[in-house]
Coordinates of C-alpha atoms and ligand atoms in Angstrom, one line a residue:
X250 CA 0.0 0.0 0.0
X251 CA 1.4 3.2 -1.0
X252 CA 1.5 6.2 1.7
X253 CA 1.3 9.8 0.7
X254 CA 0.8 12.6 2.5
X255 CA -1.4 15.4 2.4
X256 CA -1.4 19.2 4.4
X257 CA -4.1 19.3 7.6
X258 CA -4.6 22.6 6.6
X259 CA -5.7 21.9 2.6
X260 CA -7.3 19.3 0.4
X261 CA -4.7 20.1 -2.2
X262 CA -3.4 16.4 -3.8
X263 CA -0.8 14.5 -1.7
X264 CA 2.7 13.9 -2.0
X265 CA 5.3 11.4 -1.5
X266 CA 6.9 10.6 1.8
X267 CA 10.4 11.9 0.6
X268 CA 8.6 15.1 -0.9
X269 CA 6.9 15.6 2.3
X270 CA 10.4 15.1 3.9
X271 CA 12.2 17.7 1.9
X272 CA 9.4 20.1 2.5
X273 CA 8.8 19.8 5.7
X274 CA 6.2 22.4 6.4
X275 CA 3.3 22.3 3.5
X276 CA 2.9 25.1 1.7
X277 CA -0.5 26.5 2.8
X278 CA 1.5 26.1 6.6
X279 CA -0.4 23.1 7.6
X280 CA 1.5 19.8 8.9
X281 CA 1.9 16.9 6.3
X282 CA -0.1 13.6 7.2
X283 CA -0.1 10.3 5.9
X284 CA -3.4 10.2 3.9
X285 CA -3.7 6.3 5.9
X286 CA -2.0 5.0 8.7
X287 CA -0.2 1.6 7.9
X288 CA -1.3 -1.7 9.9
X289 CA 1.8 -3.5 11.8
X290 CA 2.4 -6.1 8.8
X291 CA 4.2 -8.9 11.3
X292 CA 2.8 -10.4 14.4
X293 CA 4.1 -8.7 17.4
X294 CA 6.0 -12.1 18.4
X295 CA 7.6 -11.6 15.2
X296 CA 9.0 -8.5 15.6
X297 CA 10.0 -9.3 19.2
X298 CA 12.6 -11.6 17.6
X299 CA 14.0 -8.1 15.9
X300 CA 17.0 -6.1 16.8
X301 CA 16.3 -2.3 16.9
X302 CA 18.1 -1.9 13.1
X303 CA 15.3 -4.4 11.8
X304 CA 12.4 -3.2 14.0
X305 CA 13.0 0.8 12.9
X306 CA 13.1 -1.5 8.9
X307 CA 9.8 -3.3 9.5
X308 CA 8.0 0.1 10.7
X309 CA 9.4 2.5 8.7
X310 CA 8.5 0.8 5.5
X311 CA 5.2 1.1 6.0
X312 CA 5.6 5.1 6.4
X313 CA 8.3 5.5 3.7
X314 CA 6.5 4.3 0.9
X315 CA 8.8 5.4 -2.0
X316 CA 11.7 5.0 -0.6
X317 CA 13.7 1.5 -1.6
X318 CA 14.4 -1.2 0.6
X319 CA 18.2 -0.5 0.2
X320 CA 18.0 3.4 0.3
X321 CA 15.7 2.8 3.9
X322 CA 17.5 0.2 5.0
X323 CA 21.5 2.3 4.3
X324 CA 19.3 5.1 6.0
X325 CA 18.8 3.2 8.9
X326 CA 22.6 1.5 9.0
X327 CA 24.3 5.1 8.9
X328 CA 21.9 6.6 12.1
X329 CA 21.6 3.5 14.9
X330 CA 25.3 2.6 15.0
X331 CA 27.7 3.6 17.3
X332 CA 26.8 7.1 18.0
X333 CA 24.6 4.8 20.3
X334 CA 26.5 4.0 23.4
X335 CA 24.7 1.1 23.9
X336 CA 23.6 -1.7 21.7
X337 CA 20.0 -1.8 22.5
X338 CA 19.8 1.7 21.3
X339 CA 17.0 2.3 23.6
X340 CA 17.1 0.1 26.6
X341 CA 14.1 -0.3 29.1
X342 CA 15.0 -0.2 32.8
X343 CA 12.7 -0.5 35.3
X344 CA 12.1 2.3 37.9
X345 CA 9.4 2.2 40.6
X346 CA 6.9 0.1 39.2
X347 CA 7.3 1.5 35.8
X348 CA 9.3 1.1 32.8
X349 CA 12.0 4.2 31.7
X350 CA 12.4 4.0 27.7
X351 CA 15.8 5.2 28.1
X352 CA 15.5 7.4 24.8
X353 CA 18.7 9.6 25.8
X354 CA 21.7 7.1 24.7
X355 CA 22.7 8.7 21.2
X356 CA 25.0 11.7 20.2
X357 CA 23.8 14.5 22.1
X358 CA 22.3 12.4 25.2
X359 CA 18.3 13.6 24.5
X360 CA 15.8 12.1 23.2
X361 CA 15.8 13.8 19.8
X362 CA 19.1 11.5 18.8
X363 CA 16.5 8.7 17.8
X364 CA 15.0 10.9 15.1
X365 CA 17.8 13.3 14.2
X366 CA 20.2 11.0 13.1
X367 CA 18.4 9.0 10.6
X368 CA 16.9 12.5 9.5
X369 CA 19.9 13.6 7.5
X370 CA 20.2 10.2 5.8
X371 CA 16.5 10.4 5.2
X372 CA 16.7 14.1 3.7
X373 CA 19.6 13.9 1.8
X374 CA 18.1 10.2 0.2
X375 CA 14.7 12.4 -0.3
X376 CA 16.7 15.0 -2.1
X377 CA 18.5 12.3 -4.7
X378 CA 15.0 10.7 -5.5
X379 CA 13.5 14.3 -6.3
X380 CA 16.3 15.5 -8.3
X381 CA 16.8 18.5 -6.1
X382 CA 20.0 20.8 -7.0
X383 CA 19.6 23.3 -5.0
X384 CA 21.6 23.5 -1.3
X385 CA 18.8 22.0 1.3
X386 CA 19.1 24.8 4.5
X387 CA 17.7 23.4 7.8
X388 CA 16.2 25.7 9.7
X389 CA 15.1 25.0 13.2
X390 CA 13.8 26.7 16.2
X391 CA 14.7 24.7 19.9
X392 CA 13.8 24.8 22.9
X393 CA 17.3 23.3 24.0
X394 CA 17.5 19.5 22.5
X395 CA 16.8 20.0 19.1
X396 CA 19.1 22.4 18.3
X397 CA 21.9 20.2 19.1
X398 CA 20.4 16.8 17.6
X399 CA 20.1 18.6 14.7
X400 CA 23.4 20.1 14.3
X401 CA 25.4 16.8 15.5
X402 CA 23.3 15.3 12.7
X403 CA 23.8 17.6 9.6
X404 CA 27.4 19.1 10.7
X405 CA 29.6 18.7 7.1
X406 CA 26.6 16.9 5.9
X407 CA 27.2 17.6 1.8
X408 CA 24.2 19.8 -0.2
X409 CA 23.0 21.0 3.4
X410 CA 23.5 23.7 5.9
X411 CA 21.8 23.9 9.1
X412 CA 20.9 27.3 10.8
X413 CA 19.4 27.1 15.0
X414 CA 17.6 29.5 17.1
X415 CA 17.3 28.9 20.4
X416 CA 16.1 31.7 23.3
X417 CA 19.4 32.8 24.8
X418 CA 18.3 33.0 28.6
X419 CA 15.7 29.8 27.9
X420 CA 18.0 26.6 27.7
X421 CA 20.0 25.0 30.2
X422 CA 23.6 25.8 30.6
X423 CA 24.8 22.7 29.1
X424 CA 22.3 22.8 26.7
X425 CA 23.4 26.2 25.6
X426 CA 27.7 24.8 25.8
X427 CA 26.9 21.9 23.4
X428 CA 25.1 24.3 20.6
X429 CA 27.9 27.2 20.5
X430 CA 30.7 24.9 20.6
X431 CA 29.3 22.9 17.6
X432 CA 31.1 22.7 14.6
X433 CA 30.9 22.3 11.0
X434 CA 31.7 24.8 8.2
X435 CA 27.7 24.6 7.3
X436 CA 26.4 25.3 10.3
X437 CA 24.9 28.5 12.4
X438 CA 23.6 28.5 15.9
X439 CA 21.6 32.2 16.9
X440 CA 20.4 32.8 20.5
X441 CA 17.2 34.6 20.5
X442 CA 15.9 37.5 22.9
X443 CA 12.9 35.8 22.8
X444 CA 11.7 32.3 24.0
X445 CA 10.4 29.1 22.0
X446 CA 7.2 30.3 21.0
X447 CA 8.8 33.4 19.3
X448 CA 11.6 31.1 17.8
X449 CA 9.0 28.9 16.5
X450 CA 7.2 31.5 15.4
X451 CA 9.6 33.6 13.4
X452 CA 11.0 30.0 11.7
X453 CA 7.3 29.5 10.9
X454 CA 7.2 32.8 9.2
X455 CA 10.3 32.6 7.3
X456 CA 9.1 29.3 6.2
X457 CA 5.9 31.1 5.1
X458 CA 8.1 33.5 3.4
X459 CA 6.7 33.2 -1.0
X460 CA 9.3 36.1 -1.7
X461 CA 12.2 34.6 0.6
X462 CA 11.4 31.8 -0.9
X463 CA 12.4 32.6 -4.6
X464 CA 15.0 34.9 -3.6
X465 CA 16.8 31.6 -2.1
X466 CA 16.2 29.3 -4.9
X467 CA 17.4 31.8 -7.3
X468 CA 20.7 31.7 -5.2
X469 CA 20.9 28.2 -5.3
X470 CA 19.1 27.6 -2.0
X471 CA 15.8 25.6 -0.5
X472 CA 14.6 25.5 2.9
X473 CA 13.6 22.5 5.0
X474 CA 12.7 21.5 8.9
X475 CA 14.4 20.0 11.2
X476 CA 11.6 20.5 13.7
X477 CA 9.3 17.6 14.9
X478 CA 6.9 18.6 12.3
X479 CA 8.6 17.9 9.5
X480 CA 7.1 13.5 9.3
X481 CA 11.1 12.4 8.7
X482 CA 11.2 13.4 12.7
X483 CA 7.8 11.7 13.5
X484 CA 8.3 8.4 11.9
X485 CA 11.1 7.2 13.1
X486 CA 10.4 7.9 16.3
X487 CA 6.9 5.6 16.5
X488 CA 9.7 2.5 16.2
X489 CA 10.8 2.9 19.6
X490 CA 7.2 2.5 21.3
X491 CA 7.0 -0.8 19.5
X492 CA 10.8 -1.5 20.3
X493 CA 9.4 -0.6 24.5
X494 CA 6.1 -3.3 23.5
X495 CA 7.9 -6.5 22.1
X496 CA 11.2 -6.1 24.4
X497 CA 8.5 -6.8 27.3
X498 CA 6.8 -9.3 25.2
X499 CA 10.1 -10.7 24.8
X500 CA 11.2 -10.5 28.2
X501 CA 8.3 -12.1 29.1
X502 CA 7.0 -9.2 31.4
X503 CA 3.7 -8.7 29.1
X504 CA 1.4 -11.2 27.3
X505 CA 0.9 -11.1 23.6
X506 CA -1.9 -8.7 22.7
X507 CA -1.8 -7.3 26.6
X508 CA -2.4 -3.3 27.0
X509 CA 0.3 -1.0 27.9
X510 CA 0.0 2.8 29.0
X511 CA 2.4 5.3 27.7
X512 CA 3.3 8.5 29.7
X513 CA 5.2 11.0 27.8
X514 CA 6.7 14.2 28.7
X515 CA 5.1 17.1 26.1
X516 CA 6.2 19.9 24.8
X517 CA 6.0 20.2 21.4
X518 CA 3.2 16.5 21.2
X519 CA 5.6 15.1 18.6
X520 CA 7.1 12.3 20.8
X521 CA 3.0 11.7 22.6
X522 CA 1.8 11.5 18.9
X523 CA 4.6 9.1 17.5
X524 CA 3.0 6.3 20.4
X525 CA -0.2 7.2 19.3
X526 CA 0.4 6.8 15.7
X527 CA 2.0 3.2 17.0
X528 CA -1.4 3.1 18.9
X529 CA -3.5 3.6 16.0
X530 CA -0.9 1.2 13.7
X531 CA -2.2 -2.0 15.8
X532 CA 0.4 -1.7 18.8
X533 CA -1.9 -2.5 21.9
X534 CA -1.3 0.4 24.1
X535 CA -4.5 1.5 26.6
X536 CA -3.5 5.0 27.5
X537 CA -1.6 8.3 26.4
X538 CA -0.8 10.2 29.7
X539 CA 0.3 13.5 28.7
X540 CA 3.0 14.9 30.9
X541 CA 3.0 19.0 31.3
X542 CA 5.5 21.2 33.2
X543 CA 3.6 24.1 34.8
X544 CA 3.1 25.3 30.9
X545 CA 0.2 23.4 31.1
X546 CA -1.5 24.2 28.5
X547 CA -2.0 21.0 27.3
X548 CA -3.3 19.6 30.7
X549 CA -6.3 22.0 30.6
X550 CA -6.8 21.4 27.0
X551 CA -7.5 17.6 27.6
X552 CA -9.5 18.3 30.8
X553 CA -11.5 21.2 29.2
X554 CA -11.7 21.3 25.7
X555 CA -10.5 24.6 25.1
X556 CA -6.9 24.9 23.6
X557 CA -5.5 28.7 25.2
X558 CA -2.0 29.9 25.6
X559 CA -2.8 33.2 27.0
X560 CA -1.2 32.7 30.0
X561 CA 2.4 33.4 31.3
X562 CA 5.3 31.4 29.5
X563 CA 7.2 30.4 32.6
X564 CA 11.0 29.0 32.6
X565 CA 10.9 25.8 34.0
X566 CA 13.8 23.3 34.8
X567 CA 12.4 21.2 32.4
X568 CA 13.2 24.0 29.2
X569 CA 12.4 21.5 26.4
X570 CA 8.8 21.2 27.6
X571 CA 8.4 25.0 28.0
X572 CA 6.3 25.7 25.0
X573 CA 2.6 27.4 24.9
X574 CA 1.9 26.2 21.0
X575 CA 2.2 23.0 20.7
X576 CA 2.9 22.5 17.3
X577 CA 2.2 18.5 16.0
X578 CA -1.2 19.1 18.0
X579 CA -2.5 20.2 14.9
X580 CA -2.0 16.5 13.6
X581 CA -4.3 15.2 16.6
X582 CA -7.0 18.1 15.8
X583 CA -6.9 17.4 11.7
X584 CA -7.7 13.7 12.7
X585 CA -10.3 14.0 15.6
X586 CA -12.0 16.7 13.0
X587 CA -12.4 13.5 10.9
X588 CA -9.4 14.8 8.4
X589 CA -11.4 18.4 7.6
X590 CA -8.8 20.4 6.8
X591 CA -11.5 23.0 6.8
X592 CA -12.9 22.7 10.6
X593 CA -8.5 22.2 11.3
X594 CA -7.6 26.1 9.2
X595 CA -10.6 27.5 11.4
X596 CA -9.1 26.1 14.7
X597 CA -5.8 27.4 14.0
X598 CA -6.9 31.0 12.4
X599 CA -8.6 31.3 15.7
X600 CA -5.2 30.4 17.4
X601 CA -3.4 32.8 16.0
X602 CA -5.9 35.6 16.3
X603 CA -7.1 34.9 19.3
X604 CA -4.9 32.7 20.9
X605 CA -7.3 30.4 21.6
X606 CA -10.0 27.6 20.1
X607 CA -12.3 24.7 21.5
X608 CA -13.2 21.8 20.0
X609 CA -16.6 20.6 19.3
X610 CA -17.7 17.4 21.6
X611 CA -17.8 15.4 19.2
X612 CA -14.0 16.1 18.5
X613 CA -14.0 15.7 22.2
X614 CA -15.4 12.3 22.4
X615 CA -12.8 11.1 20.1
X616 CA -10.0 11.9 22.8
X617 CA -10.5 9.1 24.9
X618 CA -7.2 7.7 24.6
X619 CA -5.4 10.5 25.9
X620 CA -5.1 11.9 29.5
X621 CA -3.3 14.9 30.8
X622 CA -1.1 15.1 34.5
X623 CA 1.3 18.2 35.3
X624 CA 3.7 18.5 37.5
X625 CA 4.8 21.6 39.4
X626 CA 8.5 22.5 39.9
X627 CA 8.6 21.2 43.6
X628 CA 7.1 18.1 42.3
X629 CA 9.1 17.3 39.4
X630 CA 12.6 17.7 41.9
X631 CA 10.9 15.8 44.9
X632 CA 10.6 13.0 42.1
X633 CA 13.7 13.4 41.2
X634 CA 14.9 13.1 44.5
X635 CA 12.5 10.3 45.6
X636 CA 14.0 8.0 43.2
X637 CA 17.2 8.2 43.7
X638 CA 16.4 7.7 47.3
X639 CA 14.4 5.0 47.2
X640 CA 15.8 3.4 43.6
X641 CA 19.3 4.8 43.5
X642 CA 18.4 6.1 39.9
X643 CA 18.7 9.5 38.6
X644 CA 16.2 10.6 36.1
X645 CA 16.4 14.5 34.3
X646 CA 14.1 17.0 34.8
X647 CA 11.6 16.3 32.0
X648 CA 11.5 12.6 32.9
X649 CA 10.6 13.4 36.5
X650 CA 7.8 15.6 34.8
X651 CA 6.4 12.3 33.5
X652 CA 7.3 9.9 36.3
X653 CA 5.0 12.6 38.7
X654 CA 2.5 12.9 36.1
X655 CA 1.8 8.5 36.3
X656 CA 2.0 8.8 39.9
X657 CA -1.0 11.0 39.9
X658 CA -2.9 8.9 37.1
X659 CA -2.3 5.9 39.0
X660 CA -3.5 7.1 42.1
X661 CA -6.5 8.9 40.8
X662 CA -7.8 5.8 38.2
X663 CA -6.2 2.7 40.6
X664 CA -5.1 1.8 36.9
X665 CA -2.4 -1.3 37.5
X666 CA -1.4 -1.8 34.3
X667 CA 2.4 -2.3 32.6
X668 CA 3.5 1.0 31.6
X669 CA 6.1 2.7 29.9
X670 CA 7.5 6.2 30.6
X671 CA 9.5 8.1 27.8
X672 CA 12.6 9.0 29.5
X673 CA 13.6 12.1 27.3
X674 CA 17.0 13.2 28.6
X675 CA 20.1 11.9 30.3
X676 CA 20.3 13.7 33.9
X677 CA 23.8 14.7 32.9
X678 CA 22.1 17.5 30.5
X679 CA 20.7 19.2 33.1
X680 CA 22.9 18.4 35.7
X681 CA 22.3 21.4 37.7
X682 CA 18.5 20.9 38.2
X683 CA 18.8 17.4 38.8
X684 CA 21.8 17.9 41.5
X685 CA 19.9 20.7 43.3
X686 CA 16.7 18.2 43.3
X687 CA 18.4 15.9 45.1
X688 CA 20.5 18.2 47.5
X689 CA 19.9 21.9 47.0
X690 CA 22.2 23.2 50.3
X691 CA 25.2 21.1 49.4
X692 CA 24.7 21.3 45.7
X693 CA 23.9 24.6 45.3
X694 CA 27.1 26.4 45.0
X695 CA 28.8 24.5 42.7
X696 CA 29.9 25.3 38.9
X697 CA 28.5 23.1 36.6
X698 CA 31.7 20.7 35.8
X699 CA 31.9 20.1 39.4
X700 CA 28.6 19.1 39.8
X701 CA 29.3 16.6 36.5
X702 CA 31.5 14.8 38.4
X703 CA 29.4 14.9 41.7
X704 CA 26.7 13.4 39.4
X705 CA 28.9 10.5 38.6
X706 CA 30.1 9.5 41.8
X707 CA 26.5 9.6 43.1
X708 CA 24.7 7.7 40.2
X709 CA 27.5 5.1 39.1
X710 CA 26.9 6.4 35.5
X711 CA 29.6 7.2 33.2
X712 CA 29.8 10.5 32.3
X713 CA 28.4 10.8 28.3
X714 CA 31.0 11.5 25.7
X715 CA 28.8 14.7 25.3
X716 CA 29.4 16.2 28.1
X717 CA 33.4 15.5 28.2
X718 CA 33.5 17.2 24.7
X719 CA 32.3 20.5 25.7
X720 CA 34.6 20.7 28.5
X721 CA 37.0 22.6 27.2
X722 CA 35.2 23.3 23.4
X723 CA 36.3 26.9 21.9
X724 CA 32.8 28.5 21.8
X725 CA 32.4 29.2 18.1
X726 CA 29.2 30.5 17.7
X727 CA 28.1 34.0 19.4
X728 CA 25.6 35.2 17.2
X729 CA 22.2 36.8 18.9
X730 CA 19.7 38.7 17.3
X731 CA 16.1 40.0 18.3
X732 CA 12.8 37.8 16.8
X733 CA 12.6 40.6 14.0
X734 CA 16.1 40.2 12.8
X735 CA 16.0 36.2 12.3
X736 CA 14.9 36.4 8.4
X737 CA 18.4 38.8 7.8
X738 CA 20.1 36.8 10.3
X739 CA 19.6 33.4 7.3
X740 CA 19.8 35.9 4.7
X741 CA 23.8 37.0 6.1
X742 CA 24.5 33.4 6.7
X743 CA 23.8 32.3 3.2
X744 CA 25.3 35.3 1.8
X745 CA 22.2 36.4 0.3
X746 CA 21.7 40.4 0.0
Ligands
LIG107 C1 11.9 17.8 23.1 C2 11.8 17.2 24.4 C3 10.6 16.9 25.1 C4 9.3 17.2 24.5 O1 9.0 16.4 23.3 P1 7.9 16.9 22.3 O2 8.0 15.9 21.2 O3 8.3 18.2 21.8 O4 6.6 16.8 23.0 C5 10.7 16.4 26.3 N1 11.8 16.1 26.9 C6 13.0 16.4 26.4 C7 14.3 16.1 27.1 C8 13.1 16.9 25.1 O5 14.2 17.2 24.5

């Protein structure tokens, strides 16, 4: 069955997986979607049999349509290799009752390693198939994780260049070290005065940009996404839930066919919308608990109906889930609007005029899947600290988010079943937070090496390859510009008057 893809926001005909890919925003601004979601084609015993290489094969096939099976599988090869410290790519460990989906072991120790190292392989594949001459320039907006996935992944990456704007006072300080020492002849990190939203935002309005857009292809340029909504991000990442389902099937923890819950820490509901997609491809998982920092916008969305980001953006210690638009939401609403691309424009007009919409019931009643927890920033570090008190493990700030967020869904719906937690980051990214979680008066004063090292001794873990590069790493990138100056910010970098 062939898979295209079509804008939520237009009925205009579809396109191909790797056109979608190169694109990655459509042109009317919507989100690409695949016109059908693929069934799991092998029996989940099957694929329990399956090392991670052949797993991320077996799924991704059914999303990448017009790609070959040697062009996927030499995709696939070149991302989950080595840059992996471990094997299993993605190991489980259990913590408290629940499962952690370690998701932090690649390149730049967060989460967004299991999608942005296959994306360059995917994009510059996508570009070969479409006969595309022109110089592909990423262009991404982060909230901290991104930004550095993405750069680890297209650094001296032929036919592209990769520009990233992150807010300057709204990442964490390691965060912030591993983008400005990153380098690469084609790439360009940018600190913002501004946070996420407005980052998003402006990319989102270059990306808009009809004139910008000529002007660049008539100087040998084209613009893509490294962002989770471009699908070459979403994809890929749906492999892992079913990696988390048939490694307990496998292990014997789980019957065949039993029902999992999922709890996912949200920012930007690309990695919450990759398990549903599993969900919806056959993969038996019972819930979706969405996982908010205090921007918890999404929280009162699922209990209320009503979408609404007027509200303070507050800096949390969890900076990757400090977002107010959540952008691949748009993919949930396009669907639960039974694919109206109509009812989805209207929803999203209203967004950006007002800042707010609501969904009809019947949109509503479709949400069953999903539920929404928060944690507050006492919470998430009295997590933090709880495991490694009771467990000895030490989970980041965005996981704690999530392991909070299932300790309130459990007690509130007595729900006993297996579940799996997405944990996003290694605690060594945000060492600080995590260190001051577990002991803010001895902790406290310490510069953030120091604590690196405390880290270690306290955890057992070794200290990520990451974190020992930027340890002494020239800073190399000191570019920062206001919201309004990121269109001539990509214009200077590409030489483009
Ligand atoms: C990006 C990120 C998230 C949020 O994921 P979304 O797909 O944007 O919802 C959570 N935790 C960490 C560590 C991240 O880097």
């Amino acid at each position: 069955m062939e898979v295209l893809y079509r804008s939520t926001r237009g009925a205009k005909e579809a396109v191909t997986a790797s056109q979608a890919i190169l694109q990655g925003l459509a042109h009317d601004g919507g989100l690409f979607v695949p016109t059908e979601i693929p069934q799991l084609a092998c029996d989940l015993r099957t694929l329990a049999g399956m090392n991670y290489r052949e797993l991320a094969y077996e799924v991704m096939r059914l999303f990448l349509t017009d790609f070959t099976e040697e062009e996927l599988k030499a995709c696939i090869a070149g991302a989950y290799d080595e840059k992996f410290d471990t094997e299993e790519i993605a190991p489980l460990v259990k913590v408290g009752g629940a499962w952690h989906l370690e998701l932090f072991h690649g390149a730049t120790i967060a989460f967004k390693d299991m999608a942005l190292s296959i994306l360059p392989h995917l994009m510059t594949t996508a570009a070969k198939k479409n006969q595309i001459k022109n110089e592909i320039v990423i262009l991404t907006a982060t909230s901290g994780d991104t930004g550095k996935a993405a750069l680890a992944g297209f650094a001296d990456v032929p036919g592209t260049r990769i520009i990233v704007f992150y807010p300057k006072d709204g990442v964490s300080p390691i965060q912030e070290k591993q983008m400005v020492t990153q380098k690469g002849d084609n790439t360009l990190v940018v600190g913002i005065h501004g946070n996420f939203d407005d980052a998003q935002n402006g990319v989102k309005a270059i990306f808009g940009d009809e004139a910008l857009a000529k002007e660049l292809d008539a100087a040998g340029f084209q613009f893509s996404s490294a962002n989770s909504i471009n699908i070459g991000r979403l994809v890929p990442q749906v492999v892992y839930y079913v990696y988390a389902y048939v490694q307990l099937l496998a292990r014997g923890e789980i019957a065949d066919g039993e029902e999992i819950n999922v709890v996912v820490p949200t920012g930007n509901f690309g990695n919450i919308l990759a398990a549903y997609y599993a969900k919806l491809m056959g993969l038996p998982i019972a819930k979706l608990v969405c996982a908010s920092n205090e921007n918890k916008v999404l929280y009162d969305f699922f209990r209320t109906g009503e979408y609404d980001r007027n509200r303070p953006f507050i800096l949390t210690s969890s900076p990757s889930m400090d977002i107010l638009i959540s952008s691949n939401l748009e993919r949930l609403i396009y669907r639960i609007a039974g694919a109206d691309a109509g009812k989805d424009t209207e929803l999203m007009a209203e967004l950006s005029k007002n800042g707010k919409y609501t969904i009809t019931s019947a949109m509503r009643g479709q949400l069953q899947d999903f539920c929404g927890y928060f944690a507050s920033e006492p919470e998430s570090a009295a997590t933090i600290r709880g495991a490694y008190e009771e467990d000895g493990y030490v989970m980041d700030p965005h996981t704690s988010v999530a392991a909070c967020a299932y300790r309130k869904y459990k007690e509130e719906t007595g729900d006993a079943r297996t579940t799996v937690i997405a944990s996003t980051a290694s605690p060594y990214k945000f060492t600080r937070s995590v260190m001051e979680a577990i002991d803010a008066e001895k902790y406290g004063k310490m510069g953030d090496f120091e604590l690196v090292d405390e880290l270690q001794a306290l955890s057992g873990t070794k200290i990520p390859n990451a974190i020992e590069e930027i340890r002494s790493a020239p800073v190399r990138h000191k570019t920062v510009c206001e919201v309004q100056e990121m269109e001539q910010t990509v214009k200077n970098f590409l030489g483009i008057r």
